[in-house]
Phi, psi and omega in degrees: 000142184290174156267101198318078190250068172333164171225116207258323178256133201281139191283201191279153193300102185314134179253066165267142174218164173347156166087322182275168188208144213250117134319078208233134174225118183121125150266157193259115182277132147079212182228164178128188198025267196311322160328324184310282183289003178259337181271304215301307172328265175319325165317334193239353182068006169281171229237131174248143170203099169254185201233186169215156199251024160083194180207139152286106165323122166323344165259016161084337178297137162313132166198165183304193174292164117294153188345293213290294186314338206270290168320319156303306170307326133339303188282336182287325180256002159080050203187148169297141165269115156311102196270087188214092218296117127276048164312142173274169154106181188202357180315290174276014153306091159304139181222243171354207193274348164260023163066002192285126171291135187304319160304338182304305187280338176272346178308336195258003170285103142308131185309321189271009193264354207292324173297339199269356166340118154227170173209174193264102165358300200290327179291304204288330185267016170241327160273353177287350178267333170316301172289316185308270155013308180286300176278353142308316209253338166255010173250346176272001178280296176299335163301300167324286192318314179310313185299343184287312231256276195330128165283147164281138173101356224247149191260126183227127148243113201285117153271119170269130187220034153303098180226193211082185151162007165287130176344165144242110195204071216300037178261008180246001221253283187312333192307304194302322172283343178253325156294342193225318161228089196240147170197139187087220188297314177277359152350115126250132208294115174322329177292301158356291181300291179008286192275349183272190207277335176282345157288294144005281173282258234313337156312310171313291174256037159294309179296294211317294183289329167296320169266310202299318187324321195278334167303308196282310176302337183252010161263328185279337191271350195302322160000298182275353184282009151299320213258335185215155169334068199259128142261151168251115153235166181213172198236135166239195179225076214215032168079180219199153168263159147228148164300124191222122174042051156084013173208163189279124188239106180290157172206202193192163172246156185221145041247147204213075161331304189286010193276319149332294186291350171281331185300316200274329178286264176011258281236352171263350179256021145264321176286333166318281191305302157340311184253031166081013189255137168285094173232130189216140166248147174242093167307084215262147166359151113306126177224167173247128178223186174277356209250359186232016186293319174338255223297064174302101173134324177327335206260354193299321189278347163306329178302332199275042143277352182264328158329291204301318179290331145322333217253295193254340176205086159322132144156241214236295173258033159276322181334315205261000198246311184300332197287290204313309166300324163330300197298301181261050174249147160298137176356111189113327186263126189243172180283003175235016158281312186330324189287301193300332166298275184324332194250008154269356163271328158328343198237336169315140159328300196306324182264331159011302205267342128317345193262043149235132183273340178307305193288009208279150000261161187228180209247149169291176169224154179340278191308326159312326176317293149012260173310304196286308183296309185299331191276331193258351121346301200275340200257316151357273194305355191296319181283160182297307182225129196297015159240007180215090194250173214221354161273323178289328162324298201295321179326296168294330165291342173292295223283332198257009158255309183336313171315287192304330181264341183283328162297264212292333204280346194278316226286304170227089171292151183219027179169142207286336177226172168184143160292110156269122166235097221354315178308308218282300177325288209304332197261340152334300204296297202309342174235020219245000000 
């Protein structure tokens, strides 16, 4: 397990400037995270050079963008794209002697069949080498362009911003909506799934795309750490402390399948940080995005962010974060029923007793579950309109300070993992 290393102060302001360049390996869809640091950037007058995970064919080939796509994309990080597919993964990897994809062999699988999945293991580890092989070879490809692209001397950050890794197949979806939000009779126990044979794989590529991709990037890259300055970041997840009765409490949302592969990332920006290379994960917030509607209840520990900006910065912006949430709660509803609602679920025995990080990540139980939906229901329900909600307020103030601090904090790292945590967030906001 890493070692648990908050980041308590917000750092010194980073001296990038022109010339310098923002890496981003993963494209970038919609808004969250990653958004942070691409405004921090451009901001700073460095150079964007983003990358793209391709597009899929009706017949399953991988291939780049097209014109249209390629052009949108650009325009979305305001920066060239290398158009050179880096999909992760191994799901859609035709393989063996019929060419068939592990989603291919999954299509004819019934929901009530899930259990009875198995597979032959020694097949599955020829296609997870297989895709590996495939994204070595297209990265070392995006390496060449780089070396083209990068001024020598020039201060560079590889942001890696891959995570994910469900198979695509529809036989997880439904599984998956009854593992993370399930209730009753439709409940399923995480452990359960876990442990099947469709758990399995998913763990296998939950590592390849969520960790190993960071692994792979800071090896294809060594090259260029001749020619330039490099830091590596990357976004991880291991729960956030928030404020509950006046003091910072860590917790998690659970159940956080991918949380094994976040560990394996940490541990790979360990092995890194070892061998002199500035690779740092920023264990970041709970947030609601569209890429995080699975995980329906994750947004419950976000309200006590405004609790937490009270707290570290009185002024013209917690003020101004609070009037913009305020504004869209229904009639009636104030900003301190939302915090007692968040902090009596915070505080129930049932998640209380979540509330170890050694054990962390941990599988759900009925009644947490429960416990969890209902309370991110009520606080829903708070708003005037369930499509302009005050977690999409909060959302963006997590993602635009997580931005502000990992750009500085990158400029001189002094550690392979950090804890971004409400505390740090509310005083990062207040002068951002």
């Amino acid at each position: 397990m890493t070692t648990y290393n908050a980041l308590r102060q917000v750092p010194a302001a980073a001296q990038y400037k022109e010339g310098d360049v923002l890496v981003l390996c993963g494209e970038l869809f919609g808004r969250g995270y990653a958004n942070g640091i691409v405004d921090e950037a451009r901001k700073a007058g460095m150079t964007i050079i983003g990358t793209t995970v391709g597009r899929r064919d009706g017949d399953g080939t991988l291939r780049s963008l097209n014109g249209e796509e390629l052009a949108e994309a650009e325009a979305n990080i305001g920066g060239k794209i290398i158009n050179i597919p880096l999909e992760a993964g191994f799901d859609m990897e035709p393989y063996g002697p019929d060419g068939r994809s592990i989603a291919d062999q999954l299509k004819g699988v019934k929901p009530d069949d899930w259990e009875k999945v198995s597979f032959d293991w020694n097949q599955i580890e020829q296609a997870r080498q297989q895709g590996v092989r495939r994204f070595k070879a297209n990265l070392g490809l995006v390496a060449d362009e780089l070396a083209r692209l990068l001024p020598s001397g020039a201060n560079v950050i590889f942001a890696h911003t891959m995570a994910g890794g469900i198979p695509r197949a529809r036989i997880f979806m439904p599984l998956l909506n009854r593992v993370f939000k399930g209730q009753g009779e439709r409940f399923l126990s995480s452990e359960t799934f876990w442990n099947s044979g469709l758990g399995k794989l998913c763990k296998i590529s939950f590592d390849d795309v969520t960790a190993d991709t960071f692994r792979y990037l800071i090896d294809a890259t060594a090259g260029l750490r001749n020619k330039v300055n490099a830091r590596y970041t990357a976004y991880g997840y291991h729960g956030c402390e928030v404020l509950i009765d006046g003091n910072y409490a860590w917790q998690s949302y659970t159940p956080y399948l991918q949380g094994w592969a976040k560990i394996r990332l940490e541990e790979i920006a360990e092995d890194a940080w070892k061998s002199g290379i500035k690779a740092t994960v920023f264990n970041c917030p709970e947030i609601l995005t569209n890429s995080s509607a699975l995980f329906l209840g994750v947004e419950n520990s976000l309200y006590m962010l405004l609790a937490a900006l009270e707290k570290e910065a009185p002024g013209p912006a917690a003020d101004g974060i609070r009037t913009a949430c305020l504004a869209l709660l229904a009639d009636g509803i104030t900003i301190d029923n939302l915090l007692t609602t968040a902090h009596d679920y915070l505080t129930d025995p049932l998640t209380v007793a979540g509330r170890d990080l050694s054990s962390w990540p941990q599988h759900n139980s009925l009644p947490l579950q429960e416990l969890m939906l209902n309370s991110s229901a009520n606080l829903i329900a708070m708003n005037k309109n369930p499509k302009e909600i005050v977690c999409a307020v909060l959302s963006q103030e997590v993602f635009r300070g997580v931005g502000r601090l990992m750009f500085d904090f990158s400029w001189m790292p002094d550690a392979p993992v950090v804890w971004l945590n409400h505390d740090v967030i509310a005083k990062r906001l207040a002068t951002v």
